[in-house]
Coordinates of C-alpha atoms and ligand atoms in Angstrom, one line a residue:
X1 CA 19.6 0.3 -13.7
X2 CA 21.8 3.4 -13.0
X3 CA 24.1 2.7 -10.4
X4 CA 23.5 5.9 -8.5
X5 CA 19.9 5.1 -8.0
X6 CA 21.2 3.1 -4.8
X7 CA 22.0 5.3 -1.9
X8 CA 25.8 4.9 -0.9
X9 CA 26.5 3.0 2.3
X10 CA 28.5 6.0 3.5
X11 CA 25.7 8.1 3.3
X12 CA 23.5 5.7 5.1
X13 CA 26.0 5.1 7.6
X14 CA 26.3 9.3 8.2
X15 CA 22.4 8.9 8.7
X16 CA 23.0 6.2 11.2
X17 CA 25.7 8.4 13.1
X18 CA 23.6 11.6 13.2
X19 CA 20.4 9.2 14.4
X20 CA 22.8 7.7 17.3
X21 CA 23.5 11.6 18.2
X22 CA 20.2 12.7 18.4
X23 CA 19.3 9.5 20.7
X24 CA 22.2 10.7 23.0
X25 CA 20.8 14.1 23.0
X26 CA 17.8 12.9 24.4
X27 CA 19.4 10.8 27.0
X28 CA 21.4 13.5 28.4
X29 CA 18.0 15.4 28.4
X30 CA 16.9 12.6 30.4
X31 CA 13.9 12.9 28.4
X32 CA 12.3 9.8 26.1
X33 CA 10.4 11.6 23.4
X34 CA 7.4 10.5 22.0
X35 CA 6.4 10.1 18.3
X36 CA 3.1 9.2 16.5
X37 CA 3.0 8.6 12.9
X38 CA -0.2 8.9 11.2
X39 CA -0.2 6.9 7.8
X40 CA -2.5 7.3 4.7
X41 CA -2.8 5.4 1.5
X42 CA -1.3 2.2 0.3
X43 CA 0.6 -0.7 1.7
X44 CA 3.8 0.8 0.3
X45 CA 3.1 3.9 2.6
X46 CA 2.4 1.6 5.7
X47 CA 5.8 0.1 4.7
X48 CA 7.6 3.4 4.6
X49 CA 5.8 4.2 8.1
X50 CA 7.5 0.9 9.3
X51 CA 11.1 2.0 8.2
X52 CA 10.3 6.1 9.5
X53 CA 9.3 4.4 13.0
X54 CA 12.8 2.1 12.7
X55 CA 14.6 5.3 12.4
X56 CA 12.8 7.0 15.0
X57 CA 13.5 4.4 17.3
X58 CA 17.3 4.5 16.6
X59 CA 16.9 8.3 17.3
X60 CA 15.6 7.7 20.9
X61 CA 11.9 7.9 20.3
X62 CA 9.0 5.8 21.8
X63 CA 5.6 6.1 20.2
X64 CA 2.3 7.1 21.2
X65 CA -1.3 7.1 19.8
X66 CA -2.3 10.4 21.9
X67 CA -1.6 13.8 20.3
X68 CA -1.7 15.6 23.5
X69 CA 1.6 13.6 24.7
X70 CA 3.3 13.7 21.7
X71 CA 6.6 15.6 20.8
X72 CA 6.6 14.7 17.1
X73 CA 3.3 14.4 14.8
X74 CA 4.2 13.0 11.5
X75 CA 1.6 12.5 8.9
X76 CA 2.9 10.2 6.0
X77 CA 0.2 11.3 3.0
X78 CA -1.2 9.8 -0.2
X79 CA -1.7 11.7 -2.9
X80 CA -3.7 9.4 -5.2
X81 CA -7.3 11.0 -4.6
X82 CA -8.1 14.4 -3.6
X83 CA -10.4 13.0 -0.5
X84 CA -7.3 11.7 1.2
X85 CA -5.6 15.2 0.6
X86 CA -8.3 17.1 2.4
X87 CA -8.4 14.8 5.3
X88 CA -4.6 15.4 5.8
X89 CA -5.0 19.0 5.5
X90 CA -7.7 19.1 7.9
X91 CA -5.7 17.2 10.6
X92 CA -2.7 18.9 10.0
X93 CA -4.3 22.3 10.3
X94 CA -6.5 21.1 13.7
X95 CA -3.0 20.9 15.3
X96 CA -2.5 24.5 15.0
X97 CA -4.0 25.1 18.7
X98 CA -2.1 22.2 20.0
X99 CA 1.4 23.8 18.8
X100 CA 0.4 27.2 20.2
X101 CA 0.1 25.4 23.5
X102 CA 3.3 23.0 23.2
X103 CA 5.7 25.0 21.0
X104 CA 8.2 22.5 21.4
X105 CA 5.8 20.0 19.3
X106 CA 7.2 19.4 15.9
X107 CA 4.6 18.6 13.3
X108 CA 5.9 17.1 10.1
X109 CA 4.5 15.8 6.8
X110 CA 6.2 13.5 4.6
X111 CA 5.0 11.0 1.5
X112 CA 3.5 11.3 -1.8
X113 CA 1.5 14.6 -1.2
X114 CA 4.9 16.5 -0.5
X115 CA 6.0 15.3 -3.9
X116 CA 3.9 17.7 -5.3
X117 CA 5.8 21.1 -5.4
X118 CA 2.5 23.2 -5.1
X119 CA 1.5 21.2 -2.2
X120 CA 4.7 21.3 -0.4
X121 CA 4.5 25.2 -1.4
X122 CA 1.1 25.5 0.3
X123 CA 2.3 24.1 3.7
X124 CA 5.5 26.1 3.8
X125 CA 3.2 29.5 3.3
X126 CA -0.1 28.6 5.1
X127 CA 0.7 25.9 7.7
X128 CA 3.3 27.8 9.3
X129 CA 2.8 25.2 12.5
X130 CA 4.3 22.6 10.5
X131 CA 8.2 22.4 10.7
X132 CA 9.3 19.3 9.2
X133 CA 8.3 18.2 5.4
X134 CA 10.2 15.8 3.0
X135 CA 8.9 13.8 0.1
X136 CA 9.3 10.1 -0.8
X137 CA 13.0 9.8 -2.3
X138 CA 14.6 11.2 0.8
X139 CA 12.9 9.1 3.6
X140 CA 16.3 7.6 4.3
X141 CA 17.6 11.0 5.5
X142 CA 15.0 11.5 8.2
X143 CA 17.6 11.6 10.8
X144 CA 19.4 14.5 9.4
X145 CA 16.2 16.4 8.5
X146 CA 14.9 15.7 12.1
X147 CA 17.8 16.4 14.0
X148 CA 17.9 19.8 12.1
X149 CA 14.5 20.7 13.2
X150 CA 15.1 19.7 16.8
X151 CA 18.3 21.1 17.6
X152 CA 18.2 24.4 15.3
X153 CA 14.9 24.7 15.8
X154 CA 14.1 25.7 12.0
X155 CA 11.5 25.0 9.7
X156 CA 13.2 22.2 7.3
X157 CA 11.9 21.5 3.9
X158 CA 13.1 18.8 1.8
X159 CA 11.6 17.5 -1.8
X160 CA 13.3 16.8 -4.8
X161 CA 12.1 15.5 -8.1
X162 CA 14.6 13.1 -9.0
X163 CA 13.8 9.5 -10.2
X164 CA 13.9 8.2 -6.6
X165 CA 16.4 6.0 -5.0
X166 CA 16.8 2.4 -3.1
X167 CA 17.7 2.8 0.4
X168 CA 19.0 -0.8 1.6
X169 CA 19.1 -1.8 5.5
X170 CA 17.6 1.1 7.1
X171 CA 15.9 0.2 10.3
X172 CA 12.2 -0.9 10.5
X173 CA 9.9 -1.3 13.0
X174 CA 7.1 -3.6 11.9
X175 CA 3.5 -3.3 13.0
X176 CA 2.3 -7.0 12.8
X177 CA 4.5 -9.9 14.2
X178 CA 3.0 -13.0 12.1
X179 CA 2.8 -11.2 8.6
X180 CA 5.1 -8.5 6.9
X181 CA 5.3 -6.4 3.8
X182 CA 8.5 -6.6 1.8
X183 CA 8.7 -3.9 -0.8
X184 CA 10.5 -5.8 -4.3
X185 CA 10.4 -2.5 -6.1
X186 CA 9.5 1.3 -5.9
X187 CA 8.2 3.4 -8.6
X188 CA 6.0 3.0 -11.5
X189 CA 6.7 3.6 -15.4
X190 CA 2.8 3.2 -16.7
X191 CA 1.7 6.8 -16.6
X192 CA -2.1 5.7 -16.4
X193 CA -3.8 9.1 -17.4
X194 CA -5.5 9.8 -14.2
X195 CA -2.6 8.7 -11.7
X196 CA -0.2 11.0 -9.8
X197 CA 1.7 7.9 -8.7
X198 CA 4.5 8.0 -11.8
X199 CA 5.1 11.8 -10.7
X200 CA 5.6 11.3 -6.9
X201 CA 7.1 7.6 -6.7
X202 CA 9.4 8.0 -9.5
X203 CA 10.6 5.4 -12.2
X204 CA 10.4 2.0 -11.6
X205 CA 13.4 0.5 -9.6
X206 CA 13.8 -3.2 -8.7
X207 CA 15.8 -4.0 -5.0
X208 CA 18.3 -6.6 -5.7
X209 CA 17.2 -10.5 -5.0
X210 CA 19.7 -11.0 -2.5
X211 CA 18.8 -8.0 -0.7
X212 CA 14.8 -9.3 -0.6
X213 CA 15.6 -12.7 0.1
X214 CA 17.8 -11.9 3.1
X215 CA 15.0 -9.6 4.5
X216 CA 12.7 -12.4 4.3
X217 CA 14.8 -15.0 5.6
X218 CA 15.5 -12.7 8.7
X219 CA 11.7 -12.4 9.0
X220 CA 11.4 -16.0 9.1
X221 CA 14.1 -16.4 11.8
X222 CA 11.8 -14.1 14.0
X223 CA 8.4 -16.0 13.4
X224 CA 6.8 -14.4 10.4
X225 CA 4.7 -16.8 8.7
X226 CA 3.1 -14.7 6.0
X227 CA 5.0 -12.5 3.4
X228 CA 3.1 -9.8 0.8
X229 CA 5.7 -8.6 -1.6
X230 CA 5.0 -5.0 -2.4
X231 CA 5.4 -3.1 -5.6
X232 CA 3.0 -0.7 -7.8
X233 CA 3.5 -3.2 -10.8
X234 CA 5.4 -6.3 -9.4
X235 CA 5.3 -8.2 -12.9
X236 CA 7.9 -5.6 -14.3
X237 CA 10.3 -6.5 -11.4
X238 CA 13.9 -7.0 -12.7
X239 CA 13.1 -5.1 -15.9
X240 CA 15.2 -2.2 -15.0
X241 CA 18.0 -4.0 -14.0
X242 CA 20.4 -7.2 -15.1
X243 CA 19.8 -9.7 -12.1
X244 CA 18.8 -12.4 -14.8
X245 CA 15.8 -12.6 -12.7
X246 CA 12.0 -11.7 -13.1
X247 CA 9.1 -11.6 -10.9
X248 CA 8.4 -15.4 -11.4
X249 CA 11.9 -16.4 -10.5
X250 CA 11.7 -14.2 -7.4
X251 CA 8.5 -16.0 -6.1
X252 CA 10.1 -19.3 -6.9
X253 CA 13.1 -18.4 -4.6
X254 CA 10.9 -16.7 -1.8
X255 CA 8.9 -20.2 -2.1
X256 CA 12.0 -21.8 -0.9
X257 CA 12.5 -20.0 2.5
X258 CA 11.8 -22.1 5.6
X259 CA 9.5 -21.1 8.0
X260 CA 7.4 -18.7 5.7
X261 CA 4.0 -20.4 5.1
X262 CA 2.3 -18.0 3.0
X263 CA 3.3 -15.7 0.4
X264 CA 1.0 -13.0 -1.3
X265 CA 1.9 -9.9 -3.7
X266 CA 0.3 -7.3 -5.3
X267 CA 0.1 -4.9 -7.6
X268 CA -0.1 -7.3 -10.9
X269 CA -0.7 -4.9 -14.0
X270 CA -2.8 -7.0 -16.4
X271 CA -0.8 -5.9 -19.6
X272 CA 2.5 -7.7 -17.6
X273 CA 0.9 -10.6 -16.4
X274 CA 3.1 -13.6 -17.9
X275 CA 2.5 -17.1 -18.4
X276 CA 5.6 -17.4 -16.4
X277 CA 4.0 -15.8 -13.6
X278 CA 0.9 -17.8 -13.5
X279 CA 2.9 -21.0 -14.1
X280 CA 5.0 -19.7 -10.9
X281 CA 2.0 -19.4 -8.9
X282 CA 0.8 -22.7 -9.7
X283 CA 4.0 -24.5 -9.0
X284 CA 4.8 -22.7 -5.9
X285 CA 2.7 -24.2 -2.7
X286 CA 3.2 -21.3 -0.5
X287 CA 1.8 -18.7 -3.0
X288 CA -1.8 -18.2 -1.9
X289 CA -4.9 -18.7 -4.2
X290 CA -5.5 -14.9 -4.4
X291 CA -4.5 -12.3 -7.2
X292 CA -5.5 -8.8 -7.1
X293 CA -5.8 -7.7 -10.8
X294 CA -7.0 -4.1 -11.1
X295 CA -9.2 -3.5 -14.6
X296 CA -10.0 0.2 -13.9
X297 CA -12.9 0.4 -16.4
X298 CA -14.8 -2.3 -18.5
X299 CA -14.8 0.0 -21.6
X300 CA -12.2 -0.9 -24.0
X301 CA -12.4 2.9 -25.3
X302 CA -12.1 4.3 -21.7
X303 CA -9.2 1.8 -21.0
X304 CA -7.6 3.4 -24.1
X305 CA -8.2 7.0 -22.7
X306 CA -6.8 5.6 -19.3
X307 CA -3.4 4.4 -21.3
X308 CA -4.0 0.7 -19.5
X309 CA -2.9 -0.8 -22.8
X310 CA -5.4 -3.7 -22.7
X311 CA -9.0 -4.4 -24.1
X312 CA -11.8 -5.5 -22.2
X313 CA -11.7 -8.7 -24.3
X314 CA -8.0 -9.2 -23.4
X315 CA -8.7 -8.8 -19.6
X316 CA -11.5 -11.2 -19.6
X317 CA -9.5 -13.7 -21.6
X318 CA -6.5 -13.3 -19.0
X319 CA -8.8 -14.0 -16.1
X320 CA -9.9 -17.3 -17.9
X321 CA -6.6 -18.5 -18.6
X322 CA -5.6 -17.6 -14.7
X323 CA -8.6 -19.7 -13.7
X324 CA -8.0 -22.4 -16.3
X325 CA -4.4 -22.8 -14.4
X326 CA -4.7 -21.8 -11.0
X327 CA -8.4 -23.1 -10.6
X328 CA -10.8 -21.2 -8.4
X329 CA -8.6 -18.4 -6.8
X330 CA -9.8 -15.5 -5.1
X331 CA -9.8 -12.4 -7.6
X332 CA -9.8 -8.7 -6.4
X333 CA -9.6 -5.8 -8.7
X334 CA -9.5 -1.5 -8.3
X335 CA -12.3 0.2 -10.4
X336 CA -12.5 3.8 -11.2
X337 CA -16.0 5.1 -12.1
X338 CA -16.4 8.5 -13.7
X339 CA -13.5 8.7 -15.4
X340 CA -13.6 11.7 -18.1
X341 CA -15.9 10.6 -21.0
X342 CA -17.4 7.6 -19.4
X343 CA -20.9 7.4 -20.8
X344 CA -23.9 5.3 -19.3
X345 CA -23.0 2.6 -21.7
X346 CA -19.3 2.6 -20.8
X347 CA -20.2 2.2 -17.4
X348 CA -22.3 -0.8 -18.4
X349 CA -19.4 -2.5 -19.5
X350 CA -17.7 -2.0 -15.9
X351 CA -20.6 -3.7 -14.7
X352 CA -20.7 -6.1 -17.3
X353 CA -16.8 -7.4 -16.3
X354 CA -17.8 -7.5 -12.5
X355 CA -20.7 -10.0 -13.7
X356 CA -18.5 -11.9 -15.9
X357 CA -15.5 -12.4 -13.2
X358 CA -17.4 -12.5 -10.1
X359 CA -14.5 -10.7 -8.0
X360 CA -14.6 -11.7 -4.6
X361 CA -14.1 -8.1 -3.4
X362 CA -13.3 -4.8 -5.1
X363 CA -11.8 -1.6 -4.2
X364 CA -13.9 1.0 -6.2
X365 CA -12.9 4.7 -6.2
X366 CA -15.0 7.7 -7.7
X367 CA -12.7 9.4 -10.2
X368 CA -10.3 12.1 -8.5
X369 CA -9.0 14.8 -10.8
X370 CA -5.2 15.1 -10.1
X371 CA -3.1 18.2 -11.4
X372 CA -0.6 17.5 -13.5
X373 CA -1.9 14.5 -15.1
X374 CA -3.4 14.3 -18.6
X375 CA -7.1 13.2 -17.4
X376 CA -7.3 16.3 -15.3
X377 CA -7.3 18.5 -18.3
X378 CA -9.8 16.3 -20.4
X379 CA -12.6 18.3 -21.0
X380 CA -15.6 15.9 -20.6
X381 CA -15.4 15.5 -17.0
X382 CA -18.2 13.6 -15.9
X383 CA -20.5 15.3 -13.2
X384 CA -20.2 14.8 -9.4
X385 CA -23.9 13.5 -9.1
X386 CA -23.5 11.1 -12.0
X387 CA -20.3 9.7 -10.6
X388 CA -21.9 9.0 -7.4
X389 CA -25.1 7.3 -8.6
X390 CA -22.8 5.1 -10.7
X391 CA -20.6 4.5 -7.7
X392 CA -23.6 3.4 -5.5
X393 CA -25.1 0.7 -8.6
X394 CA -21.5 -0.9 -8.6
X395 CA -21.2 -1.0 -4.9
X396 CA -25.1 -2.7 -4.7
X397 CA -24.0 -5.2 -7.6
X398 CA -20.7 -6.3 -6.0
X399 CA -22.2 -6.4 -2.6
X400 CA -24.4 -8.9 -3.9
X401 CA -21.7 -10.7 -5.7
X402 CA -19.4 -10.7 -2.6
X403 CA -21.9 -11.9 -0.6
X404 CA -22.8 -14.8 -2.9
X405 CA -19.1 -16.1 -2.9
X406 CA -19.2 -15.9 1.0
X407 CA -22.4 -17.7 1.1
X408 CA -20.5 -20.6 -0.4
X409 CA -18.3 -20.9 2.7
X410 CA -21.1 -21.8 5.0
X411 CA -20.4 -25.2 7.1
X412 CA -17.0 -25.5 4.8
X413 CA -13.9 -26.0 6.8
X414 CA -11.0 -23.7 6.2
X415 CA -7.3 -23.2 7.3
X416 CA -6.3 -19.8 8.9
X417 CA -3.5 -18.1 9.8
X418 CA -4.4 -16.4 13.2
X419 CA -3.5 -12.7 12.7
X420 CA -4.7 -12.0 16.7
X421 CA -7.7 -10.3 18.5
X422 CA -10.7 -9.3 16.4
X423 CA -10.5 -5.3 15.9
X424 CA -14.3 -5.3 16.8
X425 CA -14.9 -7.8 19.2
X426 CA -13.4 -8.6 22.4
X427 CA -13.1 -12.2 23.3
X428 CA -12.9 -12.9 19.3
X429 CA -9.7 -13.9 17.4
X430 CA -9.5 -13.0 13.8
X431 CA -7.6 -14.9 11.0
X432 CA -7.5 -15.2 7.2
X433 CA -8.1 -17.9 4.8
X434 CA -5.7 -18.9 2.2
X435 CA -7.8 -16.7 -0.3
X436 CA -7.6 -14.0 2.0
X437 CA -11.0 -13.7 3.8
X438 CA -11.1 -12.6 7.3
X439 CA -12.7 -15.2 9.7
X440 CA -13.5 -14.2 13.3
X441 CA -13.9 -17.0 16.0
X442 CA -14.1 -17.1 19.7
X443 CA -11.1 -16.9 21.5
X444 CA -10.1 -20.3 23.6
X445 CA -7.4 -18.9 25.5
X446 CA -4.9 -21.4 23.7
X447 CA -4.8 -19.8 20.0
X448 CA -1.9 -17.9 19.4
X449 CA -1.0 -15.3 16.7
X450 CA 0.7 -17.1 14.0
X451 CA -0.7 -20.5 14.4
X452 CA -2.5 -22.3 11.6
X453 CA -5.6 -23.8 12.5
X454 CA -9.0 -25.2 11.2
X455 CA -12.2 -23.4 11.5
X456 CA -15.7 -24.4 10.4
X457 CA -17.6 -21.8 9.3
X458 CA -20.6 -21.2 11.0
X459 CA -22.0 -17.6 9.9
X460 CA -21.3 -15.6 6.5
X461 CA -21.8 -12.0 5.7
X462 CA -20.9 -9.7 2.9
X463 CA -17.2 -8.8 4.2
X464 CA -16.5 -11.4 6.7
X465 CA -17.1 -14.9 7.7
X466 CA -17.4 -16.3 11.5
X467 CA -16.5 -19.9 12.5
X468 CA -15.3 -22.2 15.4
X469 CA -11.9 -24.0 15.8
X470 CA -12.1 -27.4 15.2
X471 CA -8.3 -28.1 15.2
Ligands
LIG1 N1 -9.1 9.0 -8.9 C1 -9.6 7.7 -8.6 N2 -9.0 6.6 -8.2 C2 -7.6 6.5 -8.6 N3 -7.0 5.7 -8.6 C3 -5.5 5.9 -8.9 N4 -5.6 7.2 -9.5 C4 -7.0 7.6 -9.3 C5 -7.6 8.9 -9.4 N5 -7.0 9.8 -9.9 C6 -7.1 4.1 -8.0 C7 -6.7 3.3 -9.0 C8 -5.6 2.4 -8.5 C9 -5.7 2.6 -7.1 C10 -4.6 2.2 -6.3 O1 -6.0 3.8 -6.7 O2 -7.8 2.1 -9.3 O3 -5.4 1.0 -8.8
LIG2 FE1 -0.7 4.5 -10.9 FE2 -1.5 2.8 -13.5 FE3 1.2 3.1 -12.1 FE4 -0.9 1.9 -11.0 S1 -0.1 1.3 -12.8 S2 0.4 3.2 -10.0 S3 -2.5 2.9 -11.4 S4 -0.1 4.7 -13.2

């Protein structure tokens, strides 16, 4: 990997100095400004937002969930599907009135949407109340960019279309306390024909193993129990560098870290899922029995049009191999419905994969045209009503399978890592099984976040389980 992909230490120190200067400025003003960071999209984006909050905190900002009292509202956006983009534009547009009432308010947009030149231009010309725009490759320069907006009261736009960088050791303010996401690599080289990610996240670049391991050790010392290793395609970890280490080796190293009980990772591309990785999963006691392995479509012809580089048969054979070596692990997948040219017969192949594999759950998406990707100009786009009708049929089948799998948990005893209060019920705590299933159980007043407990399942539904603590 080219050396210049690492942001130099001096540059990061310069940003830190600017951050400290802004923090002093706010102190002199006798003010703790409040920031609201709104995140769309995947865990990588959540992880970026945690870094953004870390830098904001260094700049003297506190945080709020209330737009009315915010001094800075920052949207960290996703470009994977049009729906998410429309939501962002709607929510940004709705802030016009707030900005009129409070001219000091800074409205900012960052993330993958801003890496698309035409979208950044649209914001510049049509959303005049937005005064800060930056792309995914310059997140580490937030102190400089925000200071300029605050101090010089000018609109700042900073996007670049480089291949991306790695910025280490920038501050991070994490959301949860018992589990943490750790990026192992950034970017993607696969260029699936429907996907915008390679264009907005740059080329694959792996973090140095010593940096990753040091970060996880610090997390373990702070009481984090579960780590999820993140990357668009973790299976190609290290291929862009000369660490002498691949993802399987990295997993083994993470497995050795004291204090960490559970390790998960995502996402794996079927074409790169090596025997070495399956062996490492089998050997590492802390790696949970769960695998997210997107197949996207069942038809080999569609897979080829998608540039996925495997056939339906190869995917099914891979699942069999994984199950033969790892037993009954939980499997999940991403699926796209209504890719250009998808016929009813092609779609039946997708349903067939669902029936054959019996995933615990799937993330299914209606194909969304992304400007700049090869699939956007394919001339046989599937009509919207056909896409929706197929999508409904897919959900119906998967819901039945998910429920049947969950029913097998009835009256079973499972180990849970307690994640805290349930999001929907007060007096109820929530945790996850090794397979990653959410289980709700009554709060006994003694159980704490981060505890490993034993629960007997008393109720099952399609999406979650409920139980009683027995130990
Ligand atoms: N339309 C619909 N879904 C998409 N994904 C990526 N690009 C698109 C698109 N253009 C889905 C894929 C991927 C997941 C993160 O998002 O299934 O695995
Ligand atoms: Fe997109 Fe394919 Fe890369 Fe996943 S592997 S991020 S679907 S291009």
